[in-house]
mmCIF file of N, CA and C in Angstrom:
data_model
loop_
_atom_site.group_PDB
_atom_site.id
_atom_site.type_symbol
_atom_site.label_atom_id
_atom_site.label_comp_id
_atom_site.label_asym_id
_atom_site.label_seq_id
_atom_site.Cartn_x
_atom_site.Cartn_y
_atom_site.Cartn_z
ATOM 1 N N UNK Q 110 155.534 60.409 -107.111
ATOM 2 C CA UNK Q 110 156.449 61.542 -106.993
ATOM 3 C C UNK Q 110 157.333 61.338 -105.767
ATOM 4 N N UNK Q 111 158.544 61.360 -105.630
ATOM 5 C CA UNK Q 111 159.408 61.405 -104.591
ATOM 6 C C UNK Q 111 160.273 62.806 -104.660
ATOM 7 N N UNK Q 112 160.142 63.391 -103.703
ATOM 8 C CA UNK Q 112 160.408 64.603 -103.281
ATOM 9 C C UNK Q 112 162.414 64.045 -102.254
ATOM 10 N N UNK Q 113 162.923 65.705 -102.548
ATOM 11 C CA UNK Q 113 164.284 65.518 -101.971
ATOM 12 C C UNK Q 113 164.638 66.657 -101.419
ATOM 13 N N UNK Q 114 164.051 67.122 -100.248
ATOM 14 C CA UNK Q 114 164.102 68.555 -99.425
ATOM 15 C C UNK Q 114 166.050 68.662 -99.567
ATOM 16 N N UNK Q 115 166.456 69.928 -99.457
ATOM 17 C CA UNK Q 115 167.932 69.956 -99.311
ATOM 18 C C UNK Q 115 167.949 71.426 -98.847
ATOM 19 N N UNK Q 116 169.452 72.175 -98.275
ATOM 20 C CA UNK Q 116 169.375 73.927 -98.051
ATOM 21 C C UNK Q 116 169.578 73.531 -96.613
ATOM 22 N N UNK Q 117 169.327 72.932 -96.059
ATOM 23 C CA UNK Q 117 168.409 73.475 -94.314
ATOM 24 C C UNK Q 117 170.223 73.899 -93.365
ATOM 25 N N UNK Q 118 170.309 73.995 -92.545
ATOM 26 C CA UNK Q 118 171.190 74.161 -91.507
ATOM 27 C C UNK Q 118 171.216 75.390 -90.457
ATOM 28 N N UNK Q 119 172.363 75.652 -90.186
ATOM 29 C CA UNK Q 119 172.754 76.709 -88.830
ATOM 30 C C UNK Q 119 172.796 78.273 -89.573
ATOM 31 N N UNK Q 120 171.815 79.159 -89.217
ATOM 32 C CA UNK Q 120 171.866 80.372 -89.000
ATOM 33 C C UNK Q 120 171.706 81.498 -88.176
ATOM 34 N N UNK Q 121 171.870 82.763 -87.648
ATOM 35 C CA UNK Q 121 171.957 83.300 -86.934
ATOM 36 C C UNK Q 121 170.542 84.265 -87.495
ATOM 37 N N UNK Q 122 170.070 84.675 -86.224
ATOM 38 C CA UNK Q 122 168.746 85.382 -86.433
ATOM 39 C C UNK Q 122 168.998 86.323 -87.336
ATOM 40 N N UNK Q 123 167.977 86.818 -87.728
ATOM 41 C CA UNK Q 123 168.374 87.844 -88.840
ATOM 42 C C UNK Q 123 168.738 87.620 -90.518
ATOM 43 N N UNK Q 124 169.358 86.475 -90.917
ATOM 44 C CA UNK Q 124 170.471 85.818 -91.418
ATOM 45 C C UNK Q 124 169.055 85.288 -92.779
ATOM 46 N N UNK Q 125 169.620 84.910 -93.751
ATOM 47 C CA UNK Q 125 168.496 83.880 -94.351
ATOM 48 C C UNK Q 125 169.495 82.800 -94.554
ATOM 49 N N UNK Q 126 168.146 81.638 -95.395
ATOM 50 C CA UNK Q 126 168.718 80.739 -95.796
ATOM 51 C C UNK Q 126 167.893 79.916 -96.856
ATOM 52 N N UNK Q 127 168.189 79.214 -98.098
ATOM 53 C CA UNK Q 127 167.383 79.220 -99.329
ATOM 54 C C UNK Q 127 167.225 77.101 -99.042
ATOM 55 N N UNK Q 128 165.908 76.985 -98.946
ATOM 56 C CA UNK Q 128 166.106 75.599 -98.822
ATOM 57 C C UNK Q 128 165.077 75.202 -100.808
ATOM 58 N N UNK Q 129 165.671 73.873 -100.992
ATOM 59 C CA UNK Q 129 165.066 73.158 -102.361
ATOM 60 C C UNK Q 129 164.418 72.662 -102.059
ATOM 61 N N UNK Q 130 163.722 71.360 -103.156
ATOM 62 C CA UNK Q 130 163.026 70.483 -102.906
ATOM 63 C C UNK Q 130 163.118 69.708 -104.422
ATOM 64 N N UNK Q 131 163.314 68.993 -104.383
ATOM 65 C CA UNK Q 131 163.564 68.029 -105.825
ATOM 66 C C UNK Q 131 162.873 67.255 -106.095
ATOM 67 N N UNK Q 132 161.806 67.115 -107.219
ATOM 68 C CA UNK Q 132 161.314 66.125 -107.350
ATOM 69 C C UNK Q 132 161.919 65.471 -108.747
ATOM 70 N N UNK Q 133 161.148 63.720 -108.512
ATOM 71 C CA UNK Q 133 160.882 63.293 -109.568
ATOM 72 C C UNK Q 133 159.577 62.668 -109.949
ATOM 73 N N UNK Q 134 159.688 62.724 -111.512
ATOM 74 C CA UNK Q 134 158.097 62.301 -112.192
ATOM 75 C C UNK Q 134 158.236 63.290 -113.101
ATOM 76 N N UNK Q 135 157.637 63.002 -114.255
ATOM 77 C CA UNK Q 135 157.225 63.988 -115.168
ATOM 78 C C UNK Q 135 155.778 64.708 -114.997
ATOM 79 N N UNK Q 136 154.828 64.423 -114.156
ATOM 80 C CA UNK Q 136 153.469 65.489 -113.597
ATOM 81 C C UNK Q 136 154.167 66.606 -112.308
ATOM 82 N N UNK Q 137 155.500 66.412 -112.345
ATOM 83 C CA UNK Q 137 155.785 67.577 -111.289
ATOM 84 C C UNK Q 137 155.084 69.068 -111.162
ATOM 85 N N UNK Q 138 154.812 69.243 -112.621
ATOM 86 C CA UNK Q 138 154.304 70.974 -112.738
ATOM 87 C C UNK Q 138 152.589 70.615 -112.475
ATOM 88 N N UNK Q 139 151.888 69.445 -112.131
ATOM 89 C CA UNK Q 139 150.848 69.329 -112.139
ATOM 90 C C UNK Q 139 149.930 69.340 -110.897
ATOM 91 N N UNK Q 140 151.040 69.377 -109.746
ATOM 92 C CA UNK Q 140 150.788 69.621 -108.346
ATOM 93 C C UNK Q 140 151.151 71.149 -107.625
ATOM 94 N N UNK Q 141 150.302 71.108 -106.864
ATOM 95 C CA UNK Q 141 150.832 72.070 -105.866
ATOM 96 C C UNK Q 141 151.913 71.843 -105.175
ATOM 97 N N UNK Q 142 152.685 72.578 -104.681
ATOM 98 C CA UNK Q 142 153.817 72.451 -103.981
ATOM 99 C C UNK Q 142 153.757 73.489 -102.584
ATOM 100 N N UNK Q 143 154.024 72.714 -101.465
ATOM 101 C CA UNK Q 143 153.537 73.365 -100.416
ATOM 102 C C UNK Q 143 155.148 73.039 -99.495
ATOM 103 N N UNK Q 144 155.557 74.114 -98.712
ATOM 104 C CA UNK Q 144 156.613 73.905 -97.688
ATOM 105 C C UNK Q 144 155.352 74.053 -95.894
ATOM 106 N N UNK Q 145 156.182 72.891 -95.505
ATOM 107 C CA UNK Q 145 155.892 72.484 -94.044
ATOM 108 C C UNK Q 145 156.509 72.363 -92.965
ATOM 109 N N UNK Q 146 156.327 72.936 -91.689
ATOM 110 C CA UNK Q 146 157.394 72.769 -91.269
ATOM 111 C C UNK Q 146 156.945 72.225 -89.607
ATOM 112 N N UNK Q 147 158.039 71.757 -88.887
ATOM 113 C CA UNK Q 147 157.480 70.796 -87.111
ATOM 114 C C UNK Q 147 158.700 71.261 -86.591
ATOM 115 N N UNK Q 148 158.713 72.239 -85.488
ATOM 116 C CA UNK Q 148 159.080 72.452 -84.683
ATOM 117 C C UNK Q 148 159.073 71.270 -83.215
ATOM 118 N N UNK Q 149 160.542 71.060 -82.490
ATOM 119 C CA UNK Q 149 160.234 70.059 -81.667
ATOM 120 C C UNK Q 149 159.194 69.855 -80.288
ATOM 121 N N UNK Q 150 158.474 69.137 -80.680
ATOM 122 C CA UNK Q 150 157.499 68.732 -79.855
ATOM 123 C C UNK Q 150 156.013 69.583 -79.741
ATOM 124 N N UNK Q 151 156.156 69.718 -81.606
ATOM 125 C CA UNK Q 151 154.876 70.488 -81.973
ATOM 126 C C UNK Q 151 154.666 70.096 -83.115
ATOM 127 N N UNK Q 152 153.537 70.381 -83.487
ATOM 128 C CA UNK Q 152 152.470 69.469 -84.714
ATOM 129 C C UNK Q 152 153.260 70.017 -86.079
ATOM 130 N N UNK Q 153 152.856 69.381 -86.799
ATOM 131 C CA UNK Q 153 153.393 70.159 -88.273
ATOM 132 C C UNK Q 153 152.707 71.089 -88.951
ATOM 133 N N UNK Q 154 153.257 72.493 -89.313
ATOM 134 C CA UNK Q 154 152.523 73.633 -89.573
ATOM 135 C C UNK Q 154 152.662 74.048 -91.024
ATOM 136 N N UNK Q 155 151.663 74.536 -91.594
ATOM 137 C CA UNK Q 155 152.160 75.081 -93.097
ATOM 138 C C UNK Q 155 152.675 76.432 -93.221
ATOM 139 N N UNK Q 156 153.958 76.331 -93.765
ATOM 140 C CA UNK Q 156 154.205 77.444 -93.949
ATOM 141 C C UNK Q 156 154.247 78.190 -95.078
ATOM 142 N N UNK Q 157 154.086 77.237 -96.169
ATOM 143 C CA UNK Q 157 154.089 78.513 -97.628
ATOM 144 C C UNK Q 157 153.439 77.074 -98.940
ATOM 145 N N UNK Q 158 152.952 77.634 -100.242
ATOM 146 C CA UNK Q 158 152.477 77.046 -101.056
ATOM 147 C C UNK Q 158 152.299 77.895 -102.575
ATOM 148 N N UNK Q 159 152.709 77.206 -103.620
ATOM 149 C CA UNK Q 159 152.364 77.619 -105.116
ATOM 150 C C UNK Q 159 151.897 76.302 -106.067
ATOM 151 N N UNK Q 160 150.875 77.324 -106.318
ATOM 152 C CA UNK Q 160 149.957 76.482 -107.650
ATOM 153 C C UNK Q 160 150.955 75.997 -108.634
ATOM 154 N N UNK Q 161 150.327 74.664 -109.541
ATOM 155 C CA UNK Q 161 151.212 74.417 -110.296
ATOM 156 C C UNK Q 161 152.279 75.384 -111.584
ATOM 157 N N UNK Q 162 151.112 76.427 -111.809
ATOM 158 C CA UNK Q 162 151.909 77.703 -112.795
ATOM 159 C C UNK Q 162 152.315 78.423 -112.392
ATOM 160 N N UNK Q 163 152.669 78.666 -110.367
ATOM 161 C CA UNK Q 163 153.080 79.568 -110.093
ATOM 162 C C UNK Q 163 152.652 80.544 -109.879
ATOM 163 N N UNK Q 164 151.511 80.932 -110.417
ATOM 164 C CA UNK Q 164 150.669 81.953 -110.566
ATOM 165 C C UNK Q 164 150.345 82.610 -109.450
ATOM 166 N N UNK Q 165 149.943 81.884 -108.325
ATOM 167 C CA UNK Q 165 149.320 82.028 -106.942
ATOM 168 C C UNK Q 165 150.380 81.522 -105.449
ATOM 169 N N UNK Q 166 150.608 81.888 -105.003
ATOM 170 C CA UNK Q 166 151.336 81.341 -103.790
ATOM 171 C C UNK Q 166 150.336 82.243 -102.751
ATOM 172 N N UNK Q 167 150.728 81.439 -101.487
ATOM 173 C CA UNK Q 167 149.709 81.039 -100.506
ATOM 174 C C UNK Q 167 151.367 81.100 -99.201
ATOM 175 N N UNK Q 168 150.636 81.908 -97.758
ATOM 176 C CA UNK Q 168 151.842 81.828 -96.964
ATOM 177 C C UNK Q 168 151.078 81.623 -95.482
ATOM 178 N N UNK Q 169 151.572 81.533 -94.117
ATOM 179 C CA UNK Q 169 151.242 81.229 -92.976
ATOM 180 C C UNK Q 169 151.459 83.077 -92.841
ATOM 181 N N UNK Q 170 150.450 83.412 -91.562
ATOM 182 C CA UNK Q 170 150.924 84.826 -91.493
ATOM 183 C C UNK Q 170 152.328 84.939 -90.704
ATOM 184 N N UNK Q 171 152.980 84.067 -90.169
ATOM 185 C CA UNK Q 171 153.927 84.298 -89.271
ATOM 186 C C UNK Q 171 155.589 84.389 -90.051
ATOM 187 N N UNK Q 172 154.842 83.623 -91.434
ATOM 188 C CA UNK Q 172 156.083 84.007 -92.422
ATOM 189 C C UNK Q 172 156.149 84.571 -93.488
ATOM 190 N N UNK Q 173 155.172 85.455 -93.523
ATOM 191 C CA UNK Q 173 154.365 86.321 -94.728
ATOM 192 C C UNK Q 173 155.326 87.904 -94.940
ATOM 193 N N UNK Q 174 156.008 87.940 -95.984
ATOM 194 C CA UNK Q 174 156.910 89.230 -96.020
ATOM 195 C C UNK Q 174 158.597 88.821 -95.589
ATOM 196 N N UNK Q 175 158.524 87.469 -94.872
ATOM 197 C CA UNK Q 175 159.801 87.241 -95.155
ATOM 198 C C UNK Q 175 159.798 85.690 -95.605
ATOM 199 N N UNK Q 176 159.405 85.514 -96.086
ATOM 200 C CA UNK Q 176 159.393 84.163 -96.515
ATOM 201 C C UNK Q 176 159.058 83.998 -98.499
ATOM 202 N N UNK Q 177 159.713 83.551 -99.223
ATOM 203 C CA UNK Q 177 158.849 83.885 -100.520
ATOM 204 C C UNK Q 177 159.164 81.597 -101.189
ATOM 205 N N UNK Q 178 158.273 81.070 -101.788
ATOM 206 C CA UNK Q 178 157.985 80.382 -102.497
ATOM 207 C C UNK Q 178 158.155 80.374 -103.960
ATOM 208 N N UNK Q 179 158.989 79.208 -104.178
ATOM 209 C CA UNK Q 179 159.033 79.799 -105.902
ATOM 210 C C UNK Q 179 158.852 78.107 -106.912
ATOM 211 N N UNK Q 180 158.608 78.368 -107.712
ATOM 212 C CA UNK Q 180 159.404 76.786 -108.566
ATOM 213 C C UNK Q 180 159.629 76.641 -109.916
ATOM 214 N N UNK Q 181 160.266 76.169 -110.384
ATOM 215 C CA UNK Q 181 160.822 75.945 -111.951
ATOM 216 C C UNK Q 181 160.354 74.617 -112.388
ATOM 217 N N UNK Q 182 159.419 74.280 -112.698
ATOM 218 C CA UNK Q 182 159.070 73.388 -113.453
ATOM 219 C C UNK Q 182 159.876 72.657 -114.525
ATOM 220 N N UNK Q 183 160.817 73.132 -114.995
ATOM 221 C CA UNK Q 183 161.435 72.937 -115.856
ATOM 222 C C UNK Q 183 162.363 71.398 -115.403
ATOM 223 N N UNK Q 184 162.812 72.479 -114.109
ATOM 224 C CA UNK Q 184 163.550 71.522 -113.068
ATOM 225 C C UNK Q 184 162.985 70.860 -111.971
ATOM 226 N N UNK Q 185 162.084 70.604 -112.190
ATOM 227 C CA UNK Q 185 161.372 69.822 -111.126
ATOM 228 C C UNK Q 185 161.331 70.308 -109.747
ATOM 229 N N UNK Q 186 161.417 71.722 -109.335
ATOM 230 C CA UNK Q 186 162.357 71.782 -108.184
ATOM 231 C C UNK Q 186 161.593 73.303 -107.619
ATOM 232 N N UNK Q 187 160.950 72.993 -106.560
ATOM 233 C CA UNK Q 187 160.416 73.972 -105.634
ATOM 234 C C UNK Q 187 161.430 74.880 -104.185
ATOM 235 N N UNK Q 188 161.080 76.119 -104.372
ATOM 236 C CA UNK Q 188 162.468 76.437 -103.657
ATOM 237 C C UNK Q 188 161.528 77.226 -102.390
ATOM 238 N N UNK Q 189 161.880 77.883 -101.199
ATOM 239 C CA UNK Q 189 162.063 78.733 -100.445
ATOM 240 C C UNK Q 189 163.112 79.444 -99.636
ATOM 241 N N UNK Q 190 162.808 80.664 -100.423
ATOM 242 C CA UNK Q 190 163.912 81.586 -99.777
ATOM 243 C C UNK Q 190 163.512 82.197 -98.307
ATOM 244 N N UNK Q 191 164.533 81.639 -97.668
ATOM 245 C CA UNK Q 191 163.982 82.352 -95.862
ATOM 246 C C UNK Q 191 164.369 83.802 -95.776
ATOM 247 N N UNK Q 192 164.084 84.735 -95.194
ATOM 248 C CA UNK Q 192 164.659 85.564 -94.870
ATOM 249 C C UNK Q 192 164.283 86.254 -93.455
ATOM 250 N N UNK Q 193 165.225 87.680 -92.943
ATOM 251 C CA UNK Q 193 165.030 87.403 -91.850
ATOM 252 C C UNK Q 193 164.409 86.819 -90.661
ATOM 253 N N UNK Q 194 165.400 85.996 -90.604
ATOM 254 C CA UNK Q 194 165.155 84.668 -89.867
ATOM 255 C C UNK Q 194 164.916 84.828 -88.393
ATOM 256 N N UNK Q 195 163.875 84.028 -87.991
ATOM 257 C CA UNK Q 195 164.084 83.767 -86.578
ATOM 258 C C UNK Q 195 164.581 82.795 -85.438
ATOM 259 N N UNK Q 196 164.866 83.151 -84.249
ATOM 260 C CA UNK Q 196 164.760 81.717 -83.533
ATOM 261 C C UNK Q 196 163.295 80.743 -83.543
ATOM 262 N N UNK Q 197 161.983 81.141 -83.908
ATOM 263 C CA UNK Q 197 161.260 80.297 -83.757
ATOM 264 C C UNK Q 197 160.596 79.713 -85.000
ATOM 265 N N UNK Q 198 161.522 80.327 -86.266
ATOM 266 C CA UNK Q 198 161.700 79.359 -87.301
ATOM 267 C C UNK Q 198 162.947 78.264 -87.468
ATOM 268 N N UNK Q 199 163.058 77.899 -85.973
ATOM 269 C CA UNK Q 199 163.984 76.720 -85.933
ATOM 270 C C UNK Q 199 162.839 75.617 -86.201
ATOM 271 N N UNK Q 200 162.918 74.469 -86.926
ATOM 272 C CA UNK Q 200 162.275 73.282 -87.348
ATOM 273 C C UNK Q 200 162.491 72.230 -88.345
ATOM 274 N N UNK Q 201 162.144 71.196 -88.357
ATOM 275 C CA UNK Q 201 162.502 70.324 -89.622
ATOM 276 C C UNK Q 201 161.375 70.951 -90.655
ATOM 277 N N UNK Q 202 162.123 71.353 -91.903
ATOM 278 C CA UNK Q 202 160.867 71.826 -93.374
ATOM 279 C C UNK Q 202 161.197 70.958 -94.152
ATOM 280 N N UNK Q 203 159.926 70.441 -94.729
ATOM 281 C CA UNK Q 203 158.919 69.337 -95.422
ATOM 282 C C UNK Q 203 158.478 69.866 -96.209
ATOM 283 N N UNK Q 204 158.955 69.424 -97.436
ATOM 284 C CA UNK Q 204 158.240 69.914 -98.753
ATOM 285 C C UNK Q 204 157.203 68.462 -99.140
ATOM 286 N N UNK Q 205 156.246 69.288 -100.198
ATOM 287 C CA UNK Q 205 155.034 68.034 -100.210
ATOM 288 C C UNK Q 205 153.899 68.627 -101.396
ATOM 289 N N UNK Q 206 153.740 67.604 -102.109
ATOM 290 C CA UNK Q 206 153.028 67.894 -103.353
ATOM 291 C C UNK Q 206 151.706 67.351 -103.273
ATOM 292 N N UNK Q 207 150.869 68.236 -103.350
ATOM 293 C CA UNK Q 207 149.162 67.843 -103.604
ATOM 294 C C UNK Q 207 148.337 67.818 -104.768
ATOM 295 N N UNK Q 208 147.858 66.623 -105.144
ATOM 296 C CA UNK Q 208 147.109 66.631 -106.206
ATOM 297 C C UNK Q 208 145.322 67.810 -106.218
ATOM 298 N N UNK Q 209 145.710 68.099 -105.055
ATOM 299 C CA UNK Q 209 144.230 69.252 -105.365
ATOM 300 C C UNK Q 209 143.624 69.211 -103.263
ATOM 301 N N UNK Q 210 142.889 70.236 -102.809
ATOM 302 C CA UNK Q 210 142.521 70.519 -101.411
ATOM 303 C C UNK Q 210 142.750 71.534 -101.831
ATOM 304 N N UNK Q 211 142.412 71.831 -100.342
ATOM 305 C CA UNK Q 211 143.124 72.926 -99.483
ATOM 306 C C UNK Q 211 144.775 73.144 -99.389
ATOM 307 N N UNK Q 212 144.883 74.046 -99.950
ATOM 308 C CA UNK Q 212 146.478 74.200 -99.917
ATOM 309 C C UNK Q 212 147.397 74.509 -98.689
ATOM 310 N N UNK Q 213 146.692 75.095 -97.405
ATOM 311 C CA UNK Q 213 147.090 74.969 -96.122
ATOM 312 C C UNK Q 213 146.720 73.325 -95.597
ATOM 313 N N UNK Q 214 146.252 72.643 -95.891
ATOM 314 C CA UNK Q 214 146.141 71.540 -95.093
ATOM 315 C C UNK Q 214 147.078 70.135 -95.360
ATOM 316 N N UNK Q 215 147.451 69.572 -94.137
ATOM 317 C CA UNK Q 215 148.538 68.661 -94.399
ATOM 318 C C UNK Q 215 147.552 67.436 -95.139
ATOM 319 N N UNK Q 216 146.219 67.330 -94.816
ATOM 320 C CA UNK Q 216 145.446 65.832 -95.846
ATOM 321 C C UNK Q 216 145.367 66.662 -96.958
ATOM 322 N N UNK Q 217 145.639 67.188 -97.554
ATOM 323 C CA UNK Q 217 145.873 67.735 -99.187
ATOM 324 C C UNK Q 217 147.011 67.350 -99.395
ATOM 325 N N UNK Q 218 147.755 66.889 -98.800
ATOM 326 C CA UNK Q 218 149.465 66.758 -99.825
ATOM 327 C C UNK Q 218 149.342 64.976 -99.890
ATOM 328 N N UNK Q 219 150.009 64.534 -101.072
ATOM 329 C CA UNK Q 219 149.895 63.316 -101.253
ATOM 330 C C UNK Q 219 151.144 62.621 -101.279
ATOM 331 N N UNK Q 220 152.395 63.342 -101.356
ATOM 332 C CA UNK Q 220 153.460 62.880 -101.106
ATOM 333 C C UNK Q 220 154.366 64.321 -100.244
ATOM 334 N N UNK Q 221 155.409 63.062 -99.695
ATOM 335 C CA UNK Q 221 156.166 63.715 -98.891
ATOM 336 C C UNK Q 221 157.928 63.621 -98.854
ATOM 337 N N UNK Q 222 158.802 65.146 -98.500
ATOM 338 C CA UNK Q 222 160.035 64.467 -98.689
ATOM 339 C C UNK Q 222 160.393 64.247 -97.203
ATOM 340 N N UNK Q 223 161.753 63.919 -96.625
ATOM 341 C CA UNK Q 223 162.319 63.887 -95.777
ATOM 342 C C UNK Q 223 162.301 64.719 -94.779
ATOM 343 N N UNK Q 224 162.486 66.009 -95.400
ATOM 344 C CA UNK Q 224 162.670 67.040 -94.468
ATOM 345 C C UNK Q 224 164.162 67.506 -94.180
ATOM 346 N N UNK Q 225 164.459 68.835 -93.953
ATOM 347 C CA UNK Q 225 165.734 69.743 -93.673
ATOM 348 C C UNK Q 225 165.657 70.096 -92.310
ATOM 349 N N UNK Q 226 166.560 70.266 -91.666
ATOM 350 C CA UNK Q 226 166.944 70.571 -90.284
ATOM 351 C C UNK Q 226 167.121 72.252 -90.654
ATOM 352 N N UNK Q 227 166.410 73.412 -90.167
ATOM 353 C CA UNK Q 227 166.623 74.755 -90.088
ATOM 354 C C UNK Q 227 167.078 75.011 -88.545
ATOM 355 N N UNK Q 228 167.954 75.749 -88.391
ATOM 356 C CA UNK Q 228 168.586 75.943 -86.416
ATOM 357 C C UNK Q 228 168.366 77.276 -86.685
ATOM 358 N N UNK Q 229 167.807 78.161 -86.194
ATOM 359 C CA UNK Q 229 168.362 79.531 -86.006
ATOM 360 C C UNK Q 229 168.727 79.950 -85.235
ATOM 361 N N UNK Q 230 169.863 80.452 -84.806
ATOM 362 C CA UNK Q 230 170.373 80.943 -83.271
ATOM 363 C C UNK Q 230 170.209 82.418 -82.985
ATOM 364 N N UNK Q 231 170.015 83.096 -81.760
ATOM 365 C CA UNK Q 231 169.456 84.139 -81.447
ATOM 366 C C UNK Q 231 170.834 84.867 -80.601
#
């Protein structure tokens, strides 16, 4: 599976912003799909996750109520919508698909994309 994070850039607190994630493979709907994110000169944190049917999504509490997880299987393509945003959701977000774990944990994901640059200014 190769993943293709896209969305990320400059917003002002308050503000949202909708980042993707693209995969390819035809088992796309067969993984979890988890968004991640590394703030500079800090570890990489999970911030949100949905089962392959969608059914269940999974969030960090710090982005819980403004943050929502979604994906279309159809389209291969896992989304998060940010919303009111903060300055200390400035970070690179990493989308990443797990064949099965713990859905908060980064050794559960088995592939990884690039990553989006999020800025939020205050």
């Amino acid at each position: 599976v190769q993943l293709q994070a896209s969305g990320g850039g400059l917003e002002q607190a308050g503000g949202s912003l909708g980042l993707s994630c693209a995969a390819s493979g035809r088992t796309f709907s067969s993984y979890v799909m988890g968004w991640f994110r590394q703030a500079p000169g800090k570890v990489r944190e999970f911030v949100a996750a949905i089962t392959w049917s969608g059914d269940s999504t999974y969030y960090a509490d710090s982005v819980k109520g403004r943050f929502t997880i979604s994906r279309d299987n159809a389209k291969n393509t896992v989304y998060l919508r940010m919303n009111s945003l903060k300055p200390e959701d400035t970070a690179v977000y990493y989308c990443a698909a797990s064949r099965g774990g713990l859905v908060r944990g980064l050794r559960s994901y088995d592939y990884w994309g690039q990553g989006t640059l999020v800025t939020v200014s205050s």
